[in-house]
PDB file of C-alpha atoms and ligand atoms in Angstrom:
ATOM      1  CA  MET A   1       5.769   4.066  -5.640  1.00  0.00           C
ATOM      2  CA  ASN A   2       4.727   0.844  -4.083  1.00  0.00           C
ATOM      3  CA  ILE A   3       7.396  -0.807  -2.029  1.00  0.00           C
ATOM      4  CA  HIS A   4       6.572  -3.591   0.288  1.00  0.00           C
ATOM      5  CA  ILE A   5       8.839  -4.192   3.240  1.00  0.00           C
ATOM      6  CA  PRO A   6       7.593  -6.888   5.584  1.00  0.00           C
ATOM      7  CA  SER A   7       6.189  -5.311   8.697  1.00  0.00           C
ATOM      8  CA  GLU A   8       8.165  -5.945  11.866  1.00  0.00           C
ATOM      9  CA  LYS A   9       5.082  -5.446  13.980  1.00  0.00           C
ATOM     10  CA  LEU A  10       5.292  -7.313  17.193  1.00  0.00           C
ATOM     11  CA  SER A  11       2.800  -9.603  18.831  1.00  0.00           C
ATOM     12  CA  LYS A  12       2.361 -11.919  15.890  1.00  0.00           C
ATOM     13  CA  GLY A  13      -0.882 -13.538  16.829  1.00  0.00           C
ATOM     14  CA  ALA A  14      -0.529 -12.741  20.516  1.00  0.00           C
ATOM     15  CA  ALA A  15      -2.958 -10.185  21.866  1.00  0.00           C
ATOM     16  CA  LYS A  16      -1.392  -7.179  23.520  1.00  0.00           C
ATOM     17  CA  PRO A  17      -1.774  -7.420  27.308  1.00  0.00           C
ATOM     18  CA  SER A  18      -3.833  -4.828  29.139  1.00  0.00           C
ATOM     19  CA  ARG A  19      -2.223  -1.970  31.037  1.00  0.00           C
ATOM     20  CA  ALA A  20      -3.293  -3.640  34.287  1.00  0.00           C
ATOM     21  CA  GLU A  21      -1.550  -6.864  33.260  1.00  0.00           C
ATOM     22  CA  ALA A  22       1.612  -4.938  32.381  1.00  0.00           C
ATOM     23  CA  GLU A  23       1.563  -3.146  35.739  1.00  0.00           C
ATOM     24  CA  ALA A  24       1.075  -6.464  37.531  1.00  0.00           C
ATOM     25  CA  ALA A  25       4.136  -7.812  35.728  1.00  0.00           C
ATOM     26  CA  VAL A  26       6.201  -4.873  37.025  1.00  0.00           C
ATOM     27  CA  ARG A  27       4.981  -5.592  40.552  1.00  0.00           C
ATOM     28  CA  THR A  28       6.102  -9.200  40.123  1.00  0.00           C
ATOM     29  CA  LEU A  29       9.596  -8.111  39.106  1.00  0.00           C
ATOM     30  CA  LEU A  30       9.807  -5.707  42.055  1.00  0.00           C
ATOM     31  CA  ARG A  31       8.885  -8.561  44.392  1.00  0.00           C
ATOM     32  CA  TRP A  32      11.404 -10.787  42.612  1.00  0.00           C
ATOM     33  CA  ALA A  33      14.083  -8.157  43.336  1.00  0.00           C
ATOM     34  CA  GLY A  34      13.138  -8.328  47.024  1.00  0.00           C
ATOM     35  CA  GLU A  35      10.842  -5.339  47.371  1.00  0.00           C
ATOM     36  CA  ASP A  36       7.719  -4.721  49.361  1.00  0.00           C
ATOM     37  CA  VAL A  37       5.440  -3.396  46.633  1.00  0.00           C
ATOM     38  CA  SER A  38       3.009  -1.899  49.127  1.00  0.00           C
ATOM     39  CA  ARG A  39       5.443   0.681  50.472  1.00  0.00           C
ATOM     40  CA  GLU A  40       4.763   4.292  49.638  1.00  0.00           C
ATOM     41  CA  GLY A  41       7.723   4.935  47.340  1.00  0.00           C
ATOM     42  CA  LEU A  42       6.712   2.109  45.037  1.00  0.00           C
ATOM     43  CA  ARG A  43       3.008   2.760  44.954  1.00  0.00           C
ATOM     44  CA  ASP A  44       2.972   4.453  41.567  1.00  0.00           C
ATOM     45  CA  THR A  45       6.048   2.774  40.154  1.00  0.00           C
ATOM     46  CA  PRO A  46       4.283   0.107  38.082  1.00  0.00           C
ATOM     47  CA  ALA A  47       2.193   2.785  36.318  1.00  0.00           C
ATOM     48  CA  ARG A  48       5.300   4.901  35.707  1.00  0.00           C
ATOM     49  CA  VAL A  49       7.263   1.962  34.324  1.00  0.00           C
ATOM     50  CA  VAL A  50       4.457   1.041  31.956  1.00  0.00           C
ATOM     51  CA  ARG A  51       4.260   4.650  30.739  1.00  0.00           C
ATOM     52  CA  SER A  52       8.034   4.639  30.258  1.00  0.00           C
ATOM     53  CA  TYR A  53       7.684   1.508  28.159  1.00  0.00           C
ATOM     54  CA  GLU A  54       5.233   3.328  25.910  1.00  0.00           C
ATOM     55  CA  GLU A  55       7.956   5.891  25.314  1.00  0.00           C
ATOM     56  CA  PHE A  56      10.915   3.498  25.030  1.00  0.00           C
ATOM     57  CA  PHE A  57       9.107   1.251  22.589  1.00  0.00           C
ATOM     58  CA  ASN A  58       7.025   3.615  20.501  1.00  0.00           C
ATOM     59  CA  GLY A  59       8.945   2.369  17.455  1.00  0.00           C
ATOM     60  CA  TYR A  60       6.482  -0.511  17.131  1.00  0.00           C
ATOM     61  CA  ASP A  61       3.840   2.037  16.170  1.00  0.00           C
ATOM     62  CA  GLU A  62       6.030   3.723  13.550  1.00  0.00           C
ATOM     63  CA  ASP A  63       6.210   2.745   9.897  1.00  0.00           C
ATOM     64  CA  PRO A  64       9.767   3.530   8.740  1.00  0.00           C
ATOM     65  CA  VAL A  65       8.779   3.129   5.081  1.00  0.00           C
ATOM     66  CA  ALA A  66       6.081   5.793   5.437  1.00  0.00           C
ATOM     67  CA  LEU A  67       8.571   8.129   7.132  1.00  0.00           C
ATOM     68  CA  LEU A  68      10.646   8.156   3.941  1.00  0.00           C
ATOM     69  CA  ALA A  69       7.726   8.435   1.546  1.00  0.00           C
ATOM     70  CA  ARG A  70       7.958  12.185   0.966  1.00  0.00           C
ATOM     71  CA  THR A  71      10.980  12.993  -1.189  1.00  0.00           C
ATOM     72  CA  PHE A  72      12.238  16.007  -3.106  1.00  0.00           C
ATOM     73  CA  GLU A  73      13.410  15.895  -6.693  1.00  0.00           C
ATOM     74  CA  GLU A  74      14.378  19.540  -7.215  1.00  0.00           C
ATOM     75  CA  ILE A  75      17.983  19.023  -6.226  1.00  0.00           C
ATOM     76  CA  GLU A  76      19.764  20.852  -9.079  1.00  0.00           C
ATOM     77  CA  GLY A  77      21.715  17.773  -9.964  1.00  0.00           C
ATOM     78  CA  TYR A  78      23.144  17.380  -6.462  1.00  0.00           C
ATOM     79  CA  ASP A  79      24.823  13.998  -6.541  1.00  0.00           C
ATOM     80  CA  GLU A  80      27.272  14.044  -3.667  1.00  0.00           C
ATOM     81  CA  MET A  81      27.019  12.193  -0.418  1.00  0.00           C
ATOM     82  CA  VAL A  82      24.464  13.261   2.196  1.00  0.00           C
ATOM     83  CA  VAL A  83      25.618  12.415   5.712  1.00  0.00           C
ATOM     84  CA  LEU A  84      23.809  12.805   9.019  1.00  0.00           C
ATOM     85  CA  ARG A  85      26.227  11.989  11.771  1.00  0.00           C
ATOM     86  CA  ASP A  86      26.073  11.643  15.537  1.00  0.00           C
ATOM     87  CA  ILE A  87      22.388  10.743  15.678  1.00  0.00           C
ATOM     88  CA  ARG A  88      21.652   9.803  19.272  1.00  0.00           C
ATOM     89  CA  VAL A  89      20.599   6.146  19.535  1.00  0.00           C
ATOM     90  CA  GLU A  90      18.511   4.976  22.475  1.00  0.00           C
ATOM     91  CA  SER A  91      17.534   1.355  22.248  1.00  0.00           C
ATOM     92  CA  HIS A  92      17.094  -1.724  24.418  1.00  0.00           C
ATOM     93  CA  CYS A  93      18.894  -5.020  24.147  1.00  0.00           C
ATOM     94  CA  GLU A  94      16.453  -7.803  23.374  1.00  0.00           C
ATOM     95  CA  HIS A  95      18.435 -10.308  25.437  1.00  0.00           C
ATOM     96  CA  HIS A  96      18.510  -8.391  28.733  1.00  0.00           C
ATOM     97  CA  MET A  97      15.996  -5.557  28.262  1.00  0.00           C
ATOM     98  CA  VAL A  98      18.529  -2.929  29.321  1.00  0.00           C
ATOM     99  CA  PRO A  99      19.601   0.201  27.410  1.00  0.00           C
ATOM    100  CA  ILE A 100      21.862   0.388  24.420  1.00  0.00           C
ATOM    101  CA  ILE A 101      23.031   4.023  24.124  1.00  0.00           C
ATOM    102  CA  GLY A 102      25.137   5.390  21.336  1.00  0.00           C
ATOM    103  CA  ARG A 103      25.107   7.210  18.061  1.00  0.00           C
ATOM    104  CA  ALA A 104      24.478   6.440  14.450  1.00  0.00           C
ATOM    105  CA  HIS A 105      25.935   7.895  11.284  1.00  0.00           C
ATOM    106  CA  VAL A 106      23.757   7.590   8.214  1.00  0.00           C
ATOM    107  CA  ALA A 107      24.782   8.438   4.657  1.00  0.00           C
ATOM    108  CA  TYR A 108      23.412   7.973   1.184  1.00  0.00           C
ATOM    109  CA  LEU A 109      24.331   8.914  -2.354  1.00  0.00           C
ATOM    110  CA  PRO A 110      21.165  10.349  -3.903  1.00  0.00           C
ATOM    111  CA  GLY A 111      19.833   8.970  -7.130  1.00  0.00           C
ATOM    112  CA  THR A 112      17.244  11.420  -8.411  1.00  0.00           C
ATOM    113  CA  ARG A 113      15.735  12.475  -5.115  1.00  0.00           C
ATOM    114  CA  VAL A 114      16.524  13.320  -1.527  1.00  0.00           C
ATOM    115  CA  VAL A 115      14.567  13.042   1.686  1.00  0.00           C
ATOM    116  CA  GLY A 116      14.166  15.591   4.487  1.00  0.00           C
ATOM    117  CA  ILE A 117      17.208  15.074   6.682  1.00  0.00           C
ATOM    118  CA  SER A 118      15.219  14.732   9.916  1.00  0.00           C
ATOM    119  CA  LYS A 119      13.506  11.723   8.383  1.00  0.00           C
ATOM    120  CA  LEU A 120      16.787   9.803   8.530  1.00  0.00           C
ATOM    121  CA  ALA A 121      16.909  10.407  12.274  1.00  0.00           C
ATOM    122  CA  ARG A 122      13.282   9.339  12.601  1.00  0.00           C
ATOM    123  CA  VAL A 123      13.997   6.075  10.794  1.00  0.00           C
ATOM    124  CA  VAL A 124      16.810   5.441  13.278  1.00  0.00           C
ATOM    125  CA  ASP A 125      14.360   6.043  16.145  1.00  0.00           C
ATOM    126  CA  ALA A 126      11.608   3.937  14.606  1.00  0.00           C
ATOM    127  CA  TYR A 127      13.880   0.885  14.676  1.00  0.00           C
ATOM    128  CA  ALA A 128      15.848   1.807  17.818  1.00  0.00           C
ATOM    129  CA  HIS A 129      12.697   2.179  19.919  1.00  0.00           C
ATOM    130  CA  ARG A 130      12.114  -1.554  19.850  1.00  0.00           C
ATOM    131  CA  PHE A 131      13.892  -4.483  21.451  1.00  0.00           C
ATOM    132  CA  GLN A 132      17.007  -4.899  19.380  1.00  0.00           C
ATOM    133  CA  ILE A 133      20.413  -6.268  18.773  1.00  0.00           C
ATOM    134  CA  GLN A 134      22.761  -3.706  17.284  1.00  0.00           C
ATOM    135  CA  GLU A 135      23.564  -5.749  14.186  1.00  0.00           C
ATOM    136  CA  LYS A 136      19.909  -6.031  13.209  1.00  0.00           C
ATOM    137  CA  LEU A 137      19.211  -2.369  14.001  1.00  0.00           C
ATOM    138  CA  THR A 138      22.053  -1.321  11.690  1.00  0.00           C
ATOM    139  CA  ALA A 139      20.859  -3.527   8.856  1.00  0.00           C
ATOM    140  CA  GLN A 140      17.207  -2.489   9.175  1.00  0.00           C
ATOM    141  CA  ILE A 141      18.033   1.212   8.913  1.00  0.00           C
ATOM    142  CA  ALA A 142      20.281   0.717   5.870  1.00  0.00           C
ATOM    143  CA  ASN A 143      17.954  -1.690   4.091  1.00  0.00           C
ATOM    144  CA  THR A 144      14.902   0.512   4.513  1.00  0.00           C
ATOM    145  CA  ILE A 145      16.644   3.643   3.211  1.00  0.00           C
ATOM    146  CA  ASN A 146      18.000   1.632   0.310  1.00  0.00           C
ATOM    147  CA  GLU A 147      14.680   0.091  -0.654  1.00  0.00           C
ATOM    148  CA  VAL A 148      12.559   3.214  -0.291  1.00  0.00           C
ATOM    149  CA  LEU A 149      14.874   5.953  -1.605  1.00  0.00           C
ATOM    150  CA  GLN A 150      16.663   3.747  -4.130  1.00  0.00           C
ATOM    151  CA  PRO A 151      19.847   5.794  -3.897  1.00  0.00           C
ATOM    152  CA  ARG A 152      23.195   4.841  -5.432  1.00  0.00           C
ATOM    153  CA  GLY A 153      24.394   3.710  -2.040  1.00  0.00           C
ATOM    154  CA  VAL A 154      23.696   3.715   1.700  1.00  0.00           C
ATOM    155  CA  ALA A 155      26.015   3.539   4.689  1.00  0.00           C
ATOM    156  CA  VAL A 156      25.000   3.150   8.306  1.00  0.00           C
ATOM    157  CA  MET A 157      27.434   2.932  11.185  1.00  0.00           C
ATOM    158  CA  ILE A 158      26.441   2.642  14.828  1.00  0.00           C
ATOM    159  CA  GLU A 159      28.703   2.959  17.856  1.00  0.00           C
ATOM    160  CA  ALA A 160      27.002   2.098  21.129  1.00  0.00           C
ATOM    161  CA  GLY A 161      27.525   1.083  24.707  1.00  0.00           C
ATOM    162  CA  HIS A 162      25.498  -1.854  25.980  1.00  0.00           C
ATOM    163  CA  GLN A 163      24.400  -1.777  29.605  1.00  0.00           C
ATOM    164  CA  CYS A 164      24.226  -5.551  29.579  1.00  0.00           C
ATOM    165  CA  MET A 165      28.032  -5.361  29.162  1.00  0.00           C
ATOM    166  CA  SER A 166      28.677  -2.456  31.526  1.00  0.00           C
ATOM    167  CA  THR A 167      26.360  -2.918  34.526  1.00  0.00           C
ATOM    168  CA  ARG A 168      26.128  -6.705  34.630  1.00  0.00           C
ATOM    169  CA  GLY A 169      27.804  -9.778  33.162  1.00  0.00           C
ATOM    170  CA  VAL A 170      31.411  -8.971  32.281  1.00  0.00           C
ATOM    171  CA  HIS A 171      31.151  -5.396  33.685  1.00  0.00           C
ATOM    172  CA  LYS A 172      33.122  -3.578  31.015  1.00  0.00           C
ATOM    173  CA  PRO A 173      32.044   0.061  31.137  1.00  0.00           C
ATOM    174  CA  GLY A 174      33.518   2.206  28.417  1.00  0.00           C
ATOM    175  CA  SER A 175      33.534  -0.498  25.798  1.00  0.00           C
ATOM    176  CA  SER A 176      31.553   0.266  22.688  1.00  0.00           C
ATOM    177  CA  MET A 177      30.355  -1.887  19.875  1.00  0.00           C
ATOM    178  CA  VAL A 178      30.693  -0.707  16.297  1.00  0.00           C
ATOM    179  CA  THR A 179      28.542  -2.081  13.493  1.00  0.00           C
ATOM    180  CA  SER A 180      28.140  -0.984   9.919  1.00  0.00           C
ATOM    181  CA  ARG A 181      26.225  -1.817   6.812  1.00  0.00           C
ATOM    182  CA  MET A 182      27.378  -0.539   3.439  1.00  0.00           C
ATOM    183  CA  LEU A 183      25.266  -0.918   0.327  1.00  0.00           C
ATOM    184  CA  GLY A 184      25.738   0.046  -3.320  1.00  0.00           C
ATOM    185  CA  ALA A 185      28.610   2.454  -3.922  1.00  0.00           C
ATOM    186  CA  PHE A 186      29.623   2.377  -0.252  1.00  0.00           C
ATOM    187  CA  ARG A 187      30.185  -1.346  -0.560  1.00  0.00           C
ATOM    188  CA  ASP A 188      31.695  -1.442  -4.052  1.00  0.00           C
ATOM    189  CA  ASP A 189      33.702   1.747  -4.308  1.00  0.00           C
ATOM    190  CA  GLN A 190      36.704   2.188  -2.007  1.00  0.00           C
ATOM    191  CA  ALA A 191      36.808   5.960  -2.503  1.00  0.00           C
ATOM    192  CA  THR A 192      33.164   6.406  -1.483  1.00  0.00           C
ATOM    193  CA  ARG A 193      33.597   4.243   1.572  1.00  0.00           C
ATOM    194  CA  LYS A 194      36.745   6.137   2.566  1.00  0.00           C
ATOM    195  CA  GLU A 195      35.037   9.499   2.130  1.00  0.00           C
ATOM    196  CA  PHE A 196      32.206   8.391   4.434  1.00  0.00           C
ATOM    197  CA  LEU A 197      34.630   7.122   7.067  1.00  0.00           C
ATOM    198  CA  SER A 198      36.670  10.304   6.925  1.00  0.00           C
ATOM    199  CA  ILE A 199      33.570  12.523   7.253  1.00  0.00           C
ATOM    200  CA  ILE A 200      32.295  10.690  10.305  1.00  0.00           C
ATOM    201  CA  SER A 201      35.686  10.580  11.986  1.00  0.00           C
ATOM    202  CA  SER A 202      36.610  14.189  11.242  1.00  0.00           C
ATOM    203  CA  ARG A 203      35.388  15.384  14.608  1.00  0.00           C
ATOM    204  CA  SER A 204      34.343  12.480  16.707  1.00  0.00           C
ATOM    205  CA  CYS A 205      34.883  13.922  20.146  1.00  0.00           C
ATOM    206  CA  VAL A 206      31.598  13.001  21.812  1.00  0.00           C
ATOM    207  CA  SER A 207      32.129  10.039  24.078  1.00  0.00           C
ATOM    208  CA  VAL A 208      29.591   7.253  24.062  1.00  0.00           C
ATOM    209  CA  GLU A 209      27.451   7.330  27.185  1.00  0.00           C
ATOM    210  CA  THR A 210      26.363   4.136  28.791  1.00  0.00           C
TER     211      THR A 210
HETATM  212 ZN1  LIG B   1      22.156  -7.736  26.263  1.00  0.00          ZN
END
C-alpha cells in the first residue's frame, strides 16, 4: 500500500535552532517576565524547559501514517464499529503556547482490516504533541485514519479545556470545546452517527481537566 499524505514536518526551510539557542530564548522570556535569571532557583530552568519541549512536541518526529501501517485482516467478518473512547489529549495551543487538555473519542467501521487499538491512541498523540488548534487536530486524526485504513467510516470527537481561555484572556475555567469530524458512514448514516454518540456518552463521568 502506498499512500502519500503530505508531511506536516515543521521548520520548512528553517534550520532547527541549537539547544543553546533554545535555552537562551527561555532565559529571555524569564527576564521578560521580570526575573533575575542568575538566581539559584532558575539556574537549571532553561535546560529543563527545553527538555520539556522535547517531550511536549515529540509529535513532530512521529509519522502517523507509519503508525497505522500494520493491520490485521483475520477478523472473522467483524464489521461493527470499533471505538476507543476517553483517550487523554495533551496538546498546546498554537496561538498562545499553553496547554490544551482533554480527551478524544475515535471510532471507525472496519472495511477488510483492523489496526491494533493502541495505534489509534498513538495517532492522537502524534498530532496532539505539536502546536495545534483543536479543529485541525480533530481533522488530522480522522483524515489520516480514513486514508490509511480505508474503513467504511471514521468519527473523531475531542472535548478539551484550553488554558488560553481559563488562565488568561476571558478567564473561563471549566469551559470545554467540542469538535468532531465524521467521515463515510458516520457522516452519511444517521443510525451510525447516533450509535457512536450513544457509545461515547454512555458513561462520560470524567471531568475535563484544565
Ligand atoms: Zn490559545
